[in-house]
Amino acid sequence: MKSSTIIPTEPAAPILPGTDGKRGQHTRRREKFLTGRWEGELQDELKRRIGTTRANGMSSADMSSNVLQSVCTQLAVLYDGTVTINDDGLAGVVQRAGLWQLMAYVQRMCIGLNEGIVAIRATSGDLPQFRYVSPGYVVARSRPDEPDVPVALKELRLKEHPETGELMWVWECWDANPDRPSFHIEAAGSDGGDITRLFAEVDGVPTDALVGDAYPYRYSDGTPLLPYTVYHHQRSPFLFNAWHNSELLGSTLAAACGWSLFFHLVQDCSWPQRYMIGCSPVGVGGGDSQRAQIVTDPATVLHLKADEDSPGGQPVVGQWAAGSDPSMIADSLTKYEARLAASFGISPSDVQRMGGSAARSGYAISISQSGKRAFQQKLRPNFERGDLDLLSKTAAILNRATGSSYPESGLTISYQPVPRTEQELEAIRRHVLELLGAGLIDRVEAIMQLHPALSRTEAEKRARDIQALNITTAPR
């Protein structure tokens, strides 16, 4: 007899407690738009705007326009290229652990939610484990002098009950208090209570070794740390700035409703409406029990007959103008979407509307390479701050767990800039050569302008190499 595995039913996630409740609900709602789970939101919005009867008469809601997701995806480019760390050993470890692949997703979510969290854990092997954590499932506490850096954090996680096998929501509670760091597990919901004893270990660490002097997550000087890093879209005096740009949810829904109506109009209202007086299509009639179907379409010709009881005897056939102009509606919606992009701080000149290269990009609105580059530079300091914190904690956790000696301080990181287009490269080459020819810059500065990823030291070395090569290959 074959055994079968029963997959436990996943219970609904509890609402965050206290004043964090509304923040958590708002963040989870935003996540629906960023992860493609917002069809229900769109259908509800259509019913609210045009009424249930008209909304039900539409073929379907169109989800192809999602300005929030589109812009966040296009702007999350910091980790598209090579990320360089000044320690090769640690660089290889986090690369093999898949950190930078995960960070592309984290950045997209962070731009859309304003925060993103990465959990760091040691594993049984020599690689760390990185896991994205939604801020909609976290409550935390910070110090007044560092309001955007958590010192204690509670994460709402779905776990399997060790005894019954049922899925349950629990709070994993971490506190990096220097005097007594601790970890424990609480039951989520109204019951509450410490249930740490039910779980022998968490992420491979015995639960009885996570309190006081036995707390394993520490720097080399003994200072306890939280095995989490919180990333911020922008610096603010808040640990969670969830309401920033909250108006984009309603605007994204408005644009999606507009496109849903657009396709409804194209399908049902973009040709003239015909009418008949005193006549009917041939084949209709002949008794109440008879049912006939007449296909009408702009490409068909109807065969009509005069009604016997028609007053005046002369049938009338005519038509009204089309109920809509799809091209004007599409143009208006595209302009509206482009205006929404400005809410992210993108210059209007960097937003390309549908048509040309933008149409080939797959997005209704497309952000130019220069716009992505400018946004990357704006975000870089915030994500560099988060990455250095994460790398330092990763090194500390691995050093304590495996006996390795990765550097926990003095780390540096650099990101590959967004590639320039051929037109941009040609303009820069001409500009640099003109400045070099006029004696306004030296060869090292010229190399740095042509290759912005290089440091001055690297540019000086390249200039020396080029000079040596020119001397070697010069005709004698």
Short mmCIF file of C-alpha atoms in Angstrom, two decimals:
data_model
loop_
_atom_site.label_atom_id
_atom_site.label_comp_id
_atom_site.label_asym_id
_atom_site.label_seq_id
_atom_site.Cartn_x
_atom_site.Cartn_y
_atom_site.Cartn_z
CA MET A 1 0.00 0.00 0.00
CA LYS A 2 1.44 3.37 -1.04
CA SER A 3 1.85 6.01 1.62
CA SER A 4 0.64 9.51 0.92
CA THR A 5 1.92 12.81 2.22
CA ILE A 6 -0.67 15.28 3.41
CA ILE A 7 0.40 18.89 2.98
CA PRO A 8 -0.77 20.89 6.03
CA THR A 9 -3.12 23.78 5.38
CA GLU A 10 -1.41 27.15 5.75
CA PRO A 11 -3.26 29.36 8.25
CA ALA A 12 -3.74 33.06 7.58
CA ALA A 13 -0.97 35.28 8.93
CA PRO A 14 -1.93 37.19 12.09
CA ILE A 15 -2.05 40.99 12.09
CA LEU A 16 0.95 42.66 13.68
CA PRO A 17 0.27 43.79 17.26
CA GLY A 18 -0.48 47.31 18.47
CA THR A 19 0.45 50.32 16.36
CA ASP A 20 2.36 48.09 13.94
CA GLY A 21 -0.92 46.53 12.77
CA LYS A 22 -1.83 49.13 10.16
CA ARG A 23 1.76 49.36 8.95
CA GLY A 24 1.93 45.60 8.50
CA GLN A 25 -1.37 45.44 6.61
CA HIS A 26 -0.31 48.29 4.32
CA THR A 27 3.06 46.65 3.61
CA ARG A 28 1.46 43.29 2.85
CA ARG A 29 -0.95 45.00 0.48
CA ARG A 30 1.93 46.67 -1.36
CA GLU A 31 3.64 43.28 -1.63
CA LYS A 32 0.67 41.95 -3.58
CA PHE A 33 1.38 44.49 -6.32
CA LEU A 34 5.09 43.63 -6.39
CA THR A 35 4.54 39.86 -6.52
CA GLY A 36 1.62 39.58 -8.98
CA ARG A 37 -1.09 38.75 -6.41
CA TRP A 38 -3.25 41.85 -6.87
CA GLU A 39 -5.99 40.66 -9.25
CA GLY A 40 -8.56 40.72 -6.45
CA GLU A 41 -7.57 44.31 -5.62
CA LEU A 42 -8.11 45.31 -9.25
CA GLN A 43 -11.50 43.62 -9.52
CA ASP A 44 -12.68 45.31 -6.32
CA GLU A 45 -11.46 48.68 -7.60
CA LEU A 46 -13.29 48.22 -10.92
CA LYS A 47 -16.54 47.49 -9.08
CA ARG A 48 -16.04 50.54 -6.91
CA ARG A 49 -15.40 52.82 -9.89
CA ILE A 50 -17.97 51.64 -12.45
CA GLY A 51 -20.38 49.52 -10.40
CA THR A 52 -20.77 45.78 -9.99
CA THR A 53 -23.09 45.30 -12.99
CA ARG A 54 -20.79 46.99 -15.50
CA ALA A 55 -17.67 45.36 -14.00
CA ASN A 56 -19.22 41.89 -14.28
CA GLY A 57 -20.10 42.64 -17.91
CA MET A 58 -16.42 43.09 -18.82
CA SER A 59 -14.56 40.06 -20.14
CA SER A 60 -11.73 40.32 -17.57
CA ALA A 61 -9.59 42.74 -15.62
CA ASP A 62 -6.36 43.63 -17.43
CA MET A 63 -3.25 43.29 -15.24
CA SER A 64 -0.66 44.23 -17.86
CA SER A 65 -0.32 47.73 -16.39
CA ASN A 66 1.34 47.65 -12.97
CA VAL A 67 3.28 50.91 -12.66
CA LEU A 68 4.54 50.17 -9.14
CA GLN A 69 6.03 46.80 -10.09
CA SER A 70 7.30 48.02 -13.48
CA VAL A 71 9.20 51.01 -12.11
CA CYS A 72 10.62 49.10 -9.13
CA THR A 73 11.85 46.30 -11.41
CA GLN A 74 13.50 48.70 -13.85
CA LEU A 75 15.19 50.71 -11.09
CA ALA A 76 16.59 47.70 -9.20
CA VAL A 77 19.85 47.59 -11.17
CA LEU A 78 22.53 48.00 -8.49
CA TYR A 79 23.28 44.26 -8.39
CA ASP A 80 22.93 43.56 -12.13
CA GLY A 81 26.67 43.83 -12.65
CA THR A 82 29.67 42.55 -10.71
CA VAL A 83 29.82 43.40 -6.99
CA THR A 84 33.40 43.65 -5.69
CA ILE A 85 34.51 43.23 -2.06
CA ASN A 86 38.06 43.97 -0.87
CA ASP A 87 38.39 40.50 0.75
CA ASP A 88 38.52 37.66 -1.78
CA GLY A 89 37.72 34.95 0.76
CA LEU A 90 34.52 36.56 2.02
CA ALA A 91 33.62 37.58 -1.53
CA GLY A 92 33.78 33.97 -2.67
CA VAL A 93 31.71 32.72 0.26
CA VAL A 94 28.81 35.15 -0.22
CA GLN A 95 28.93 34.62 -3.99
CA ARG A 96 28.57 30.86 -3.60
CA ALA A 97 25.81 31.38 -1.04
CA GLY A 98 23.83 33.34 -3.67
CA LEU A 99 23.76 36.67 -1.83
CA TRP A 100 23.96 38.97 -4.86
CA GLN A 101 21.30 37.03 -6.76
CA LEU A 102 19.00 37.46 -3.74
CA MET A 103 19.89 41.14 -3.40
CA ALA A 104 18.45 41.92 -6.84
CA TYR A 105 15.08 40.79 -5.46
CA VAL A 106 15.65 42.54 -2.12
CA GLN A 107 16.36 45.85 -3.84
CA ARG A 108 13.20 45.63 -5.95
CA MET A 109 11.11 44.95 -2.84
CA CYS A 110 12.91 47.65 -0.87
CA ILE A 111 12.19 50.29 -3.51
CA GLY A 112 8.50 49.32 -3.49
CA LEU A 113 8.09 48.83 0.28
CA ASN A 114 10.70 51.41 1.43
CA GLU A 115 12.40 48.74 3.54
CA GLY A 116 13.79 45.26 2.98
CA ILE A 117 15.26 42.82 5.50
CA VAL A 118 17.80 40.03 5.06
CA ALA A 119 18.27 37.33 7.72
CA ILE A 120 21.76 35.84 8.11
CA ARG A 121 22.29 32.38 9.55
CA ALA A 122 25.15 29.91 9.86
CA THR A 123 24.58 26.44 8.40
CA SER A 124 26.10 23.03 9.03
CA GLY A 125 28.51 23.67 6.15
CA ASP A 126 30.94 26.51 5.49
CA LEU A 127 28.43 28.72 3.67
CA PRO A 128 26.05 31.21 5.30
CA GLN A 129 22.33 31.25 4.58
CA PHE A 130 20.61 34.45 3.46
CA ARG A 131 16.84 34.82 3.53
CA TYR A 132 14.61 37.72 2.51
CA VAL A 133 12.22 38.84 5.26
CA SER A 134 9.23 41.06 4.55
CA PRO A 135 8.91 44.12 6.83
CA GLY A 136 5.18 43.35 6.91
CA TYR A 137 5.98 40.37 9.18
CA VAL A 138 8.38 42.11 11.55
CA VAL A 139 8.20 44.37 14.59
CA ALA A 140 11.40 45.89 15.94
CA ARG A 141 12.87 48.36 18.39
CA SER A 142 15.71 50.83 17.90
CA ARG A 143 17.71 53.30 19.98
CA PRO A 144 16.74 56.99 19.95
CA ASP A 145 20.19 58.00 18.67
CA GLU A 146 20.00 55.46 15.79
CA PRO A 147 16.29 55.29 14.95
CA ASP A 148 16.73 53.32 11.73
CA VAL A 149 18.94 50.54 13.18
CA PRO A 150 17.14 47.76 15.11
CA VAL A 151 18.51 46.42 18.40
CA ALA A 152 15.64 43.99 19.04
CA LEU A 153 13.48 42.27 16.43
CA LYS A 154 10.52 39.90 16.33
CA GLU A 155 9.85 37.99 13.10
CA LEU A 156 6.53 36.32 12.37
CA ARG A 157 7.37 32.93 10.84
CA LEU A 158 5.38 29.93 9.68
CA LYS A 159 6.64 26.74 11.31
CA GLU A 160 5.56 23.13 11.57
CA HIS A 161 4.50 22.07 15.05
CA PRO A 162 7.08 19.50 16.23
CA GLU A 163 4.42 17.23 17.71
CA THR A 164 1.26 17.59 15.59
CA GLY A 165 2.87 18.47 12.24
CA GLU A 166 0.39 21.30 11.71
CA LEU A 167 1.58 24.65 10.40
CA MET A 168 1.54 27.44 12.93
CA TRP A 169 2.59 31.09 13.10
CA VAL A 170 5.18 31.90 15.75
CA TRP A 171 7.26 34.89 16.80
CA GLU A 172 11.03 34.46 16.72
CA CYS A 173 12.21 37.08 19.22
CA TRP A 174 15.80 38.37 19.07
CA ASP A 175 17.36 40.91 21.43
CA ALA A 176 20.99 42.07 21.09
CA ASN A 177 21.07 43.67 24.53
CA PRO A 178 24.81 43.80 25.45
CA ASP A 179 24.05 42.81 29.06
CA ARG A 180 21.87 39.82 28.23
CA PRO A 181 21.31 38.96 24.57
CA SER A 182 18.55 36.46 24.05
CA PHE A 183 16.35 34.48 21.71
CA HIS A 184 13.02 32.81 22.34
CA ILE A 185 9.90 31.70 20.46
CA GLU A 186 6.40 32.89 21.25
CA ALA A 187 3.07 31.60 19.98
CA ALA A 188 1.40 34.09 17.65
CA GLY A 189 -2.18 35.13 18.20
CA SER A 190 -4.22 35.59 21.33
CA ASP A 191 -2.69 32.62 23.17
CA GLY A 192 0.87 33.98 23.18
CA GLY A 193 3.32 32.52 25.66
CA ASP A 194 6.87 31.19 25.41
CA ILE A 195 6.97 27.96 23.40
CA THR A 196 10.74 27.74 22.87
CA ARG A 197 10.80 24.34 24.59
CA LEU A 198 8.84 22.82 21.68
CA PHE A 199 11.70 23.42 19.28
CA ALA A 200 15.03 21.68 19.81
CA GLU A 201 16.86 24.00 17.42
CA VAL A 202 16.37 27.00 15.18
CA ASP A 203 18.31 27.27 11.92
CA GLY A 204 20.66 24.54 13.16
CA VAL A 205 21.40 26.20 16.53
CA PRO A 206 20.09 24.54 19.75
CA THR A 207 17.52 26.81 21.36
CA ASP A 208 19.10 26.38 24.81
CA ALA A 209 22.30 27.96 23.44
CA LEU A 210 20.78 31.28 22.47
CA VAL A 211 20.60 33.13 25.78
CA GLY A 212 23.16 35.08 27.82
CA ASP A 213 26.81 34.07 27.56
CA ALA A 214 25.90 31.18 25.25
CA TYR A 215 24.37 33.53 22.67
CA PRO A 216 26.40 32.65 19.53
CA TYR A 217 25.88 35.69 17.30
CA ARG A 218 28.68 38.06 18.35
CA TYR A 219 31.48 40.13 16.90
CA SER A 220 35.10 39.26 17.72
CA ASP A 221 35.08 41.69 20.67
CA GLY A 222 32.11 39.86 22.23
CA THR A 223 29.45 42.42 21.29
CA PRO A 224 26.18 40.61 20.47
CA LEU A 225 24.54 41.24 17.11
CA LEU A 226 21.14 40.75 15.50
CA PRO A 227 21.38 38.23 12.64
CA TYR A 228 19.39 40.62 10.43
CA THR A 229 20.17 43.63 8.25
CA VAL A 230 17.50 46.22 7.50
CA TYR A 231 17.84 48.01 4.15
CA HIS A 232 16.23 51.40 3.59
CA HIS A 233 15.12 52.93 0.30
CA GLN A 234 16.02 56.30 1.81
CA ARG A 235 17.31 57.45 5.17
CA SER A 236 14.61 58.73 7.52
CA PRO A 237 14.07 59.18 11.28
CA PHE A 238 11.96 56.00 11.27
CA LEU A 239 12.83 52.33 11.52
CA PHE A 240 9.96 51.60 9.12
CA ASN A 241 8.91 54.32 6.68
CA ALA A 242 6.05 52.26 5.25
CA TRP A 243 3.74 55.14 4.27
CA HIS A 244 6.18 56.94 1.96
CA ASN A 245 4.74 57.04 -1.60
CA SER A 246 1.62 55.22 -0.37
CA GLU A 247 -0.42 57.13 -2.96
CA LEU A 248 1.19 55.01 -5.68
CA LEU A 249 -1.07 52.08 -4.79
CA GLY A 250 -4.21 54.01 -5.67
CA SER A 251 -2.58 55.48 -8.78
CA THR A 252 -1.42 52.05 -9.97
CA LEU A 253 -4.95 50.73 -9.53
CA ALA A 254 -6.37 53.73 -11.40
CA ALA A 255 -4.07 53.11 -14.37
CA ALA A 256 -4.92 49.39 -14.38
CA CYS A 257 -8.65 50.19 -14.28
CA GLY A 258 -8.13 52.55 -17.21
CA TRP A 259 -6.43 49.85 -19.29
CA SER A 260 -9.11 47.31 -18.36
CA LEU A 261 -11.76 49.73 -19.65
CA PHE A 262 -9.58 50.41 -22.70
CA PHE A 263 -9.63 46.75 -23.78
CA HIS A 264 -13.35 46.56 -23.03
CA LEU A 265 -13.90 49.55 -25.33
CA VAL A 266 -11.67 48.10 -28.06
CA GLN A 267 -13.57 44.83 -27.97
CA ASP A 268 -17.12 46.13 -27.58
CA CYS A 269 -17.32 49.85 -28.33
CA SER A 270 -14.82 50.77 -31.05
CA TRP A 271 -17.19 50.47 -34.01
CA PRO A 272 -20.47 52.22 -34.83
CA GLN A 273 -23.61 51.10 -32.99
CA ARG A 274 -26.32 49.98 -35.46
CA TYR A 275 -30.03 50.31 -34.90
CA MET A 276 -33.18 49.14 -36.75
CA ILE A 277 -36.76 50.42 -36.72
CA GLY A 278 -39.58 48.42 -38.27
CA CYS A 279 -37.50 45.40 -39.31
CA SER A 280 -35.67 42.38 -37.88
CA PRO A 281 -32.95 39.95 -38.99
CA VAL A 282 -34.07 37.07 -41.15
CA GLY A 283 -34.28 33.86 -39.11
CA VAL A 284 -35.51 35.48 -35.89
CA GLY A 285 -39.10 34.85 -34.78
CA GLY A 286 -41.54 32.08 -35.44
CA GLY A 287 -42.91 31.50 -31.99
CA ASP A 288 -42.03 32.00 -28.36
CA SER A 289 -40.43 28.57 -28.09
CA GLN A 290 -38.01 29.16 -30.97
CA ARG A 291 -34.52 30.40 -30.08
CA ALA A 292 -32.22 31.78 -32.74
CA GLN A 293 -28.73 33.28 -32.65
CA ILE A 294 -27.63 35.95 -35.11
CA VAL A 295 -23.90 36.75 -35.21
CA THR A 296 -23.26 40.49 -35.62
CA ASP A 297 -19.82 41.84 -36.32
CA PRO A 298 -18.32 44.81 -38.21
CA ALA A 299 -17.36 42.35 -40.98
CA THR A 300 -20.83 40.79 -41.44
CA VAL A 301 -23.84 41.88 -43.49
CA LEU A 302 -27.26 41.38 -41.94
CA HIS A 303 -30.20 40.16 -44.03
CA LEU A 304 -33.26 42.05 -42.80
CA LYS A 305 -37.01 41.79 -43.39
CA ALA A 306 -39.75 44.35 -42.72
CA ASP A 307 -41.97 43.75 -39.71
CA GLU A 308 -45.58 43.13 -40.69
CA ASP A 309 -46.91 45.32 -37.88
CA SER A 310 -44.42 48.12 -38.46
CA PRO A 311 -46.14 51.53 -38.36
CA GLY A 312 -45.65 53.56 -41.51
CA GLY A 313 -44.56 50.51 -43.49
CA GLN A 314 -41.06 51.81 -44.23
CA PRO A 315 -38.22 50.16 -42.22
CA VAL A 316 -35.36 52.37 -40.99
CA VAL A 317 -31.74 51.21 -40.56
CA GLY A 318 -29.00 53.49 -39.25
CA GLN A 319 -26.01 53.72 -36.97
CA TRP A 320 -24.49 55.94 -34.29
CA ALA A 321 -20.83 56.84 -34.16
CA ALA A 322 -18.36 54.59 -32.34
CA GLY A 323 -18.63 54.80 -28.57
CA SER A 324 -14.94 55.55 -28.04
CA ASP A 325 -11.63 56.50 -29.65
CA PRO A 326 -9.10 53.84 -28.44
CA SER A 327 -6.03 55.75 -29.66
CA MET A 328 -6.89 58.86 -27.63
CA ILE A 329 -7.64 56.79 -24.52
CA ALA A 330 -4.38 54.82 -24.85
CA ASP A 331 -2.38 58.02 -25.25
CA SER A 332 -4.00 59.58 -22.18
CA LEU A 333 -3.33 56.48 -20.07
CA THR A 334 0.30 56.31 -21.17
CA LYS A 335 0.81 59.97 -20.22
CA TYR A 336 -0.77 59.25 -16.83
CA GLU A 337 1.59 56.32 -16.24
CA ALA A 338 4.61 58.42 -17.18
CA ARG A 339 3.51 61.06 -14.67
CA LEU A 340 3.35 58.41 -11.94
CA ALA A 341 7.02 57.60 -12.48
CA ALA A 342 7.88 61.11 -11.26
CA SER A 343 6.69 60.03 -7.79
CA PHE A 344 9.86 57.91 -7.56
CA GLY A 345 12.01 60.96 -8.21
CA ILE A 346 12.64 60.12 -11.86
CA SER A 347 13.13 63.05 -14.20
CA PRO A 348 10.39 63.27 -16.88
CA SER A 349 13.13 63.39 -19.51
CA ASP A 350 14.25 59.90 -18.41
CA VAL A 351 10.82 58.32 -18.96
CA GLN A 352 10.23 56.94 -22.45
CA ARG A 353 6.62 56.37 -23.45
CA MET A 354 5.27 53.55 -25.58
CA GLY A 355 6.72 53.37 -29.03
CA GLY A 356 10.19 52.85 -30.42
CA SER A 357 12.60 51.24 -27.97
CA ALA A 358 10.11 51.50 -25.12
CA ALA A 359 7.60 49.28 -26.95
CA ARG A 360 10.30 46.61 -27.34
CA SER A 361 11.19 46.77 -23.64
CA GLY A 362 7.98 45.04 -22.54
CA TYR A 363 6.95 47.91 -20.25
CA ALA A 364 4.24 50.48 -20.90
CA ILE A 365 6.75 53.08 -19.72
CA SER A 366 10.48 52.55 -19.97
CA ILE A 367 13.19 54.33 -17.99
CA SER A 368 16.25 55.39 -19.96
CA GLN A 369 19.75 54.12 -19.14
CA SER A 370 20.74 57.57 -17.90
CA GLY A 371 17.69 57.62 -15.60
CA LYS A 372 18.58 54.20 -14.18
CA ARG A 373 22.18 55.32 -13.70
CA ALA A 374 21.13 58.46 -11.84
CA PHE A 375 18.78 56.47 -9.60
CA GLN A 376 21.49 53.89 -8.96
CA GLN A 377 23.81 56.64 -7.75
CA LYS A 378 21.06 57.98 -5.49
CA LEU A 379 20.41 54.56 -3.92
CA ARG A 380 24.02 53.40 -3.72
CA PRO A 381 24.92 54.99 -0.33
CA ASN A 382 21.88 53.45 1.39
CA PHE A 383 22.47 49.97 0.00
CA GLU A 384 26.24 50.21 0.52
CA ARG A 385 25.54 50.95 4.19
CA GLY A 386 23.26 47.90 4.41
CA ASP A 387 25.65 45.63 2.48
CA LEU A 388 28.62 46.51 4.69
CA ASP A 389 26.53 45.80 7.80
CA LEU A 390 25.42 42.45 6.33
CA LEU A 391 28.96 41.48 5.29
CA SER A 392 30.36 42.37 8.71
CA LYS A 393 27.68 40.29 10.44
CA THR A 394 28.20 37.43 7.98
CA ALA A 395 31.94 37.39 8.71
CA ALA A 396 31.31 37.47 12.47
CA ILE A 397 28.72 34.66 12.36
CA LEU A 398 30.97 32.44 10.21
CA ASN A 399 34.01 33.15 12.36
CA ARG A 400 32.18 32.07 15.52
CA ALA A 401 30.52 29.05 13.85
CA THR A 402 33.38 27.66 11.74
CA GLY A 403 36.56 29.12 13.27
CA SER A 404 37.32 31.11 10.11
CA SER A 405 39.06 34.49 10.19
CA TYR A 406 37.16 36.70 7.77
CA PRO A 407 37.56 40.45 8.41
CA GLU A 408 34.67 41.91 10.42
CA SER A 409 35.66 45.54 9.83
CA GLY A 410 37.46 47.60 7.22
CA LEU A 411 35.41 46.10 4.40
CA THR A 412 34.74 48.04 1.22
CA ILE A 413 32.35 47.33 -1.64
CA SER A 414 31.91 48.64 -5.17
CA TYR A 415 29.20 48.16 -7.79
CA GLN A 416 29.38 48.06 -11.56
CA PRO A 417 27.57 51.08 -13.01
CA VAL A 418 24.70 50.83 -15.47
CA PRO A 419 26.21 50.39 -18.96
CA ARG A 420 26.15 53.44 -21.20
CA THR A 421 24.51 53.40 -24.61
CA GLU A 422 26.58 53.81 -27.78
CA GLN A 423 25.28 57.36 -28.17
CA GLU A 424 26.30 58.22 -24.60
CA LEU A 425 29.76 56.67 -25.04
CA GLU A 426 30.39 58.60 -28.24
CA ALA A 427 29.37 61.90 -26.62
CA ILE A 428 31.61 61.23 -23.60
CA ARG A 429 34.58 60.28 -25.82
CA ARG A 430 34.28 63.51 -27.76
CA HIS A 431 33.96 65.56 -24.58
CA VAL A 432 36.93 63.88 -22.85
CA LEU A 433 39.18 64.19 -25.91
CA GLU A 434 38.33 67.89 -26.22
CA LEU A 435 39.18 68.51 -22.55
CA LEU A 436 42.37 66.47 -22.86
CA GLY A 437 43.40 68.31 -26.01
CA ALA A 438 42.79 71.68 -24.32
CA GLY A 439 44.90 70.64 -21.33
CA LEU A 440 42.00 70.92 -18.89
CA ILE A 441 42.34 67.33 -17.58
CA ASP A 442 45.21 64.83 -17.37
CA ARG A 443 45.29 61.31 -18.83
CA VAL A 444 44.36 59.70 -15.49
CA GLU A 445 41.22 61.82 -15.14
CA ALA A 446 40.35 61.12 -18.77
CA ILE A 447 40.55 57.36 -18.09
CA MET A 448 38.36 57.73 -15.00
CA GLN A 449 35.70 59.59 -16.98
CA LEU A 450 35.73 56.90 -19.67
CA HIS A 451 35.72 54.09 -17.08
CA PRO A 452 33.83 55.35 -13.98
CA ALA A 453 34.10 51.99 -12.18
CA LEU A 454 37.88 52.47 -11.80
CA SER A 455 39.38 54.06 -8.71
CA ARG A 456 42.08 56.69 -9.13
CA THR A 457 44.76 54.15 -8.22
CA GLU A 458 43.48 51.74 -10.87
CA ALA A 459 43.28 54.56 -13.42
CA GLU A 460 46.88 55.60 -12.67
CA LYS A 461 48.06 52.03 -13.19
CA ARG A 462 46.18 51.79 -16.49
CA ALA A 463 47.73 55.10 -17.63
CA ARG A 464 51.22 53.76 -16.82
CA ASP A 465 50.49 50.50 -18.66
CA ILE A 466 49.28 52.39 -21.74
CA GLN A 467 52.35 54.65 -21.67
CA ALA A 468 54.70 51.65 -21.35
CA LEU A 469 52.92 49.86 -24.21
CA ASN A 470 53.15 52.96 -26.42
CA ILE A 471 56.90 53.19 -25.76
CA THR A 472 57.39 49.48 -26.53
CA THR A 473 55.41 49.56 -29.78
CA ALA A 474 56.60 52.96 -31.03
CA PRO A 475 58.46 52.79 -34.39
CA ARG A 476 62.23 53.18 -34.10
#
